[in-house]
Coordinates of C-alpha atoms in Angstrom, one line a residue:
Chain A
M1 CA -7.0 21.3 -20.2
D2 CA -10.4 19.8 -20.9
A3 CA -13.6 21.0 -19.3
L4 CA -13.7 17.9 -16.9
T5 CA -10.2 18.3 -15.7
R6 CA -10.6 22.0 -15.2
I7 CA -13.8 21.5 -13.1
R8 CA -12.2 18.9 -11.0
Y9 CA -9.0 21.0 -10.5
L10 CA -10.9 24.0 -9.6
T11 CA -13.1 22.0 -7.1
H12 CA -10.3 20.2 -5.5
H13 CA -8.0 23.3 -5.1
Y14 CA -10.7 26.0 -4.6
Q15 CA -9.4 26.8 -1.1
D16 CA -5.9 27.0 -2.3
L17 CA -6.7 29.3 -5.1
Q18 CA -8.0 32.1 -2.9
G19 CA -4.7 33.7 -3.2
Y20 CA -5.7 37.3 -2.0
R21 CA -6.0 35.7 1.5
L22 CA -2.3 35.7 1.7
L23 CA -2.0 39.5 0.9
P24 CA -2.5 40.6 4.7
F25 CA 0.5 38.3 5.8
A26 CA 2.6 39.9 3.0
V27 CA 1.8 43.3 4.4
F28 CA 2.4 42.0 7.9
F29 CA 5.9 41.0 6.9
L30 CA 6.5 44.3 5.1
V31 CA 5.6 46.3 8.0
G32 CA 7.8 43.9 10.1
T33 CA 10.7 45.2 8.1
Q34 CA 10.4 48.5 9.6
Y35 CA 9.8 46.9 13.1
D36 CA 13.0 45.1 12.8
Y37 CA 14.9 48.5 12.1
W38 CA 13.4 49.6 15.3
A39 CA 13.9 46.5 17.2
G40 CA 17.5 46.3 16.4
Y41 CA 18.0 49.9 17.3
G42 CA 16.3 49.2 20.6
Y43 CA 18.5 46.2 21.2
E44 CA 21.4 48.2 21.0
Q45 CA 20.1 50.9 23.3
W46 CA 18.9 48.2 25.6
K47 CA 22.4 46.7 26.0
V48 CA 23.4 50.1 27.3
D49 CA 20.8 51.1 29.6
Y50 CA 18.9 48.0 30.1
D51 CA 15.5 49.7 29.3
N52 CA 13.2 46.9 27.8
T53 CA 10.2 49.1 27.0
W54 CA 10.8 49.0 23.4
L55 CA 10.6 45.1 23.4
M56 CA 7.1 45.2 25.1
T57 CA 6.0 47.8 22.8
F58 CA 7.3 45.7 19.8
G59 CA 5.8 42.5 20.9
I60 CA 2.4 44.2 21.4
G61 CA 2.8 45.8 18.0
M62 CA 3.5 42.7 16.2
I63 CA 0.6 40.8 18.0
A64 CA -1.7 43.4 16.9
L65 CA -0.4 43.4 13.2
G66 CA -0.6 39.8 13.0
S67 CA -4.1 39.7 14.5
I68 CA -5.2 42.3 12.1
A69 CA -3.7 40.1 9.1
V70 CA -5.6 37.1 10.4
I71 CA -8.8 38.8 10.6
A72 CA -8.4 40.5 7.2
S73 CA -7.6 37.2 5.7
Y74 CA -10.7 35.6 7.1
L75 CA -12.7 38.6 5.6
I76 CA -11.2 38.1 2.3
G77 CA -12.3 34.5 2.6
R78 CA -15.8 35.8 3.0
W79 CA -15.4 38.0 0.0
Y80 CA -14.3 34.7 -2.0
E81 CA -17.5 33.0 -1.0
E82 CA -19.6 36.0 -2.0
R83 CA -18.0 36.2 -5.5
Y84 CA -17.1 32.8 -6.4
G85 CA -19.2 30.5 -4.2
Y86 CA -18.7 28.1 -1.2
I87 CA -17.8 24.5 -1.2
A88 CA -17.3 22.0 1.5
P89 CA -14.2 20.2 0.6
H90 CA -14.3 16.4 -0.1
P91 CA -13.2 14.5 3.0
D92 CA -11.0 12.3 0.9
V93 CA -8.9 15.4 -0.3
P94 CA -5.7 15.0 1.5
R95 CA -4.5 18.0 3.8
A96 CA -1.0 19.2 3.3
F97 CA 0.2 17.8 6.5
P98 CA -1.3 15.1 9.1
E99 CA -1.4 16.1 12.6
Q100 CA 1.8 14.2 13.7
Q101 CA 3.8 15.7 11.0
W102 CA 2.7 19.1 12.1
L103 CA 3.9 18.4 15.7
I104 CA 7.3 17.5 14.2
L105 CA 7.3 20.5 12.1
V106 CA 6.5 23.0 14.7
S107 CA 8.7 21.6 17.5
A108 CA 11.7 20.8 15.4
P109 CA 12.8 24.5 14.6
F110 CA 12.1 25.3 18.3
I111 CA 14.7 22.7 19.4
F112 CA 17.0 23.7 16.5
G113 CA 16.8 27.3 17.4
F114 CA 17.4 26.6 21.1
L115 CA 20.6 24.5 20.1
A116 CA 22.0 27.0 17.6
G117 CA 21.1 30.2 19.7
T118 CA 19.4 31.9 17.0
H119 CA 15.8 32.5 16.1
D120 CA 16.5 33.1 12.5
V121 CA 15.8 29.5 11.2
L122 CA 12.4 29.6 13.0
C123 CA 11.2 32.6 11.0
W124 CA 12.0 30.8 7.8
V125 CA 10.6 27.5 8.6
G126 CA 7.4 29.1 10.2
L127 CA 7.0 31.2 7.2
W128 CA 7.2 28.1 5.1
I129 CA 4.8 26.2 7.3
M130 CA 2.3 29.1 7.4
Y131 CA 2.1 29.4 3.7
R132 CA 1.6 25.8 3.2
Q133 CA -1.2 26.0 5.9
V134 CA -2.9 29.0 4.8
K135 CA -3.1 27.6 1.3
T136 CA -4.7 24.2 2.4
S137 CA -6.8 24.9 5.4
P138 CA -10.5 26.0 4.6
A139 CA -11.2 27.9 7.8
F140 CA -7.6 28.5 9.0
V141 CA -8.8 31.2 11.5
R142 CA -10.3 28.4 13.8
H143 CA -7.2 26.0 12.9
V144 CA -5.4 25.5 16.0
P145 CA -2.0 24.4 14.3
L146 CA -1.9 28.0 12.7
A147 CA -2.4 29.7 16.0
V148 CA 0.3 27.9 17.4
L149 CA 2.5 28.9 14.3
Y150 CA 1.4 32.5 14.6
I151 CA 2.6 32.5 18.3
L152 CA 5.9 31.1 17.2
L153 CA 6.4 33.7 14.7
V154 CA 5.3 36.4 17.2
F155 CA 7.8 35.2 19.4
T156 CA 10.7 34.7 17.1
F157 CA 10.4 38.1 15.4
P158 CA 11.1 40.2 18.4
G159 CA 13.8 37.9 19.4
I160 CA 13.0 37.2 23.1
D161 CA 16.2 37.1 25.1
S162 CA 15.4 34.0 27.1
G163 CA 19.0 33.2 27.6
A164 CA 19.2 30.6 24.9
I165 CA 17.5 32.4 22.0
T166 CA 19.5 35.7 21.4
Y167 CA 18.9 38.6 19.2
P168 CA 21.6 38.4 16.5
E169 CA 24.0 41.3 17.3
P170 CA 24.7 42.7 13.9
G171 CA 21.8 41.3 12.4
I172 CA 19.6 44.1 11.5
N173 CA 20.1 44.2 7.8
H174 CA 19.7 40.3 7.3
L175 CA 16.4 40.5 9.1
V176 CA 15.1 43.3 6.9
V177 CA 16.2 41.4 4.0
K178 CA 14.3 38.2 5.2
N179 CA 11.1 40.1 5.9
L180 CA 11.4 41.6 2.4
V181 CA 11.7 38.2 0.9
A182 CA 8.8 36.8 2.9
A183 CA 6.6 39.7 1.9
F184 CA 7.5 39.2 -1.8
V185 CA 7.0 35.4 -1.6
L186 CA 3.7 35.9 -0.2
L187 CA 2.7 38.7 -2.6
V188 CA 3.8 36.6 -5.6
A189 CA 1.7 33.5 -4.4
A190 CA -1.4 35.7 -3.5
L191 CA -1.5 37.2 -7.1
W192 CA -0.5 33.9 -8.9
N193 CA -3.0 31.7 -7.0
H194 CA -5.8 34.5 -7.7
H195 CA -5.0 34.6 -11.3
L196 CA -5.2 30.7 -11.6
L197 CA -8.8 30.9 -10.0
E198 CA -9.8 33.7 -12.7
T199 CA -8.2 31.4 -15.5
L200 CA -10.0 28.3 -14.4
R201 CA -13.5 29.7 -13.8
A202 CA -15.8 28.7 -16.6
P203 CA -14.0 30.1 -19.7
S204 CA -16.8 28.9 -22.0
A205 CA -20.2 28.2 -20.9
V206 CA -21.4 24.5 -21.0
P207 CA -23.9 24.3 -23.9
S208 CA -27.5 23.7 -22.7
E209 CA -29.2 20.6 -23.3
E210 CA -31.1 21.9 -26.3
E211 CA -27.8 23.3 -27.9
A212 CA -26.0 19.9 -27.3
Chain B
M4 CA -25.0 -2.1 -34.5
K5 CA -21.5 -2.7 -33.1
E6 CA -21.4 -3.0 -29.2
P7 CA -19.8 0.3 -28.5
Y8 CA -22.3 2.3 -30.5
R9 CA -25.1 0.6 -28.8
E10 CA -23.7 1.4 -25.5
L11 CA -23.1 5.0 -26.6
A12 CA -27.0 4.9 -27.8
N13 CA -28.0 3.7 -24.5
L14 CA -26.1 6.2 -22.3
D15 CA -28.4 7.8 -19.7
R16 CA -29.5 11.2 -21.1
T17 CA -30.3 12.5 -17.6
L18 CA -26.5 12.2 -16.8
H19 CA -25.0 12.7 -20.2
A20 CA -26.5 16.1 -21.0
P21 CA -23.4 18.5 -20.8
P22 CA -24.8 20.9 -18.2
R23 CA -25.7 18.0 -15.9
L24 CA -22.6 16.2 -16.5
A25 CA -20.8 19.3 -15.5
I26 CA -22.8 19.8 -12.3
L27 CA -22.3 16.1 -11.3
S28 CA -18.7 16.5 -12.0
V29 CA -18.4 19.4 -9.6
L30 CA -20.5 17.7 -6.9
M31 CA -18.3 14.5 -7.3
A32 CA -15.2 16.5 -6.5
C33 CA -16.6 18.0 -3.1
E34 CA -18.9 17.2 -0.4
R35 CA -21.3 19.9 -1.4
A36 CA -21.3 23.1 -3.3
D37 CA -23.6 26.1 -3.3
F38 CA -25.2 27.7 -6.3
T39 CA -22.7 30.5 -6.8
F40 CA -19.8 28.0 -7.0
L41 CA -21.8 25.9 -9.6
L42 CA -22.2 29.0 -11.6
T43 CA -18.7 29.8 -11.5
T44 CA -17.3 26.5 -12.4
T45 CA -19.9 25.4 -15.0
G46 CA -20.6 28.8 -16.8
L47 CA -24.4 28.1 -16.9
T48 CA -26.9 30.7 -16.6
K49 CA -28.9 31.1 -13.4
G50 CA -32.2 29.7 -15.1
N51 CA -30.3 26.9 -16.8
L52 CA -28.5 25.8 -13.6
A53 CA -31.8 26.0 -11.7
S54 CA -33.7 23.7 -14.3
N55 CA -30.8 21.1 -14.5
L56 CA -30.7 20.9 -10.8
A57 CA -34.4 20.4 -10.6
V58 CA -34.2 17.6 -13.0
L59 CA -31.3 16.1 -11.0
E60 CA -33.2 16.4 -7.8
A61 CA -36.3 15.0 -9.3
S62 CA -34.3 12.0 -10.4
G63 CA -32.8 11.4 -6.9
L64 CA -29.4 11.9 -7.8
V65 CA -29.0 15.2 -6.0
I66 CA -30.3 16.8 -2.8
I67 CA -30.7 20.5 -2.6
E68 CA -30.7 22.1 0.7
K69 CA -31.0 25.7 2.2
E70 CA -28.8 26.6 4.9
T71 CA -28.1 30.0 6.7
R72 CA -24.5 31.2 6.6
N73 CA -23.3 34.6 7.5
E74 CA -26.9 35.8 8.0
R75 CA -27.7 34.7 4.3
V76 CA -29.8 31.9 3.0
R77 CA -27.5 29.7 0.7
T78 CA -28.7 27.0 -1.6
T79 CA -26.4 24.0 -1.6
A80 CA -26.6 20.8 -3.6
R81 CA -24.7 17.5 -2.9
L82 CA -24.8 14.0 -4.4
T83 CA -27.0 11.2 -3.1
G84 CA -25.7 7.8 -2.7
E85 CA -27.4 6.8 -5.8
G86 CA -26.2 9.9 -7.7
Q87 CA -22.6 9.1 -6.5
A88 CA -23.0 5.5 -7.9
A89 CA -24.6 6.6 -11.1
I90 CA -21.9 9.3 -12.1
E91 CA -19.2 6.8 -11.3
E92 CA -20.7 4.1 -13.5
H93 CA -21.6 6.6 -16.2
W94 CA -17.9 7.8 -16.3
G95 CA -16.8 4.0 -16.3
Q96 CA -19.2 3.3 -19.2
L97 CA -17.7 6.4 -21.2
E98 CA -14.2 5.0 -20.5
R99 CA -15.1 1.5 -21.7
V100 CA -16.6 3.1 -24.9
R101 CA -13.6 5.0 -25.5
A102 CA -11.2 2.0 -25.1
Q103 CA -13.3 0.0 -27.4
L104 CA -13.7 2.6 -30.1
F105 CA -10.1 4.1 -29.7
P106 CA -8.0 1.2 -28.3
A107 CA -4.4 2.1 -27.1
P108 CA -1.7 1.3 -29.6
A109 CA 0.2 -2.0 -28.6
G110 CA 3.1 -1.3 -26.5
S111 CA 1.9 1.8 -25.0
A112 CA 1.3 2.1 -21.2

């Protein structure tokens, strides 16, 4: 890769390359694995004695965890600014999704989930959208679509029993696997993107005018 | 002197000096960048970067601004309209010279 291509790539994709910003979300999903064990156990108990205290605790726990992940990701963004610098992206550089596509992407899994009677697909699609969004949005904490997505994830993970979306009865194990996969994907993406940033930052200094 | 060599000899030194070409290439790819990002991408030393930015600012190609962000003063640089046009013209000029000196073989895209 010649110097000009490297410079252009790094400048265009600087926000994408801030890989460590994904780490808090990997932790979020990893901890969610343990929560899912608990939630599944709670669901079994709930069916017997109709005590839904676990659901409230679980929901609050997930909201708190997610909030911590978003704040931590924002702080890591600040660290990148201190260490590697700050740019205002070019207005002509396209975002991952235009707003109208966002609406479809966020609403479609909800509809599908209601029709299918499962929330599992919501988690997968939500995870994918979140990954794309975090990678492309420079100030995602203030970005409304991510907030929508976050709420979607929070509501789908505990498996709110609304009458249409039901918690999968034997599904504790597959939820755990899903969370582990999600955490692993985010972890790999985080490390890879940061590695790419380190590789692309000025490997050899540009010669000064006197040397050229 | 053949035409492409004359064009090469007439390249604008303000733009064509490697450090300044690197700085302008970064600024061309974004709206504005701060001093730290320019150091990260170009690999220049602080002194070298500052002196080359001063040359570009004096030439009217770049605007240097101070802004406060997260309670810290940050120095950012961005291209002027003239700078944008000049760097685009410069790259076009380099492409023309390359095409004249190293024409693509017949039949290639």
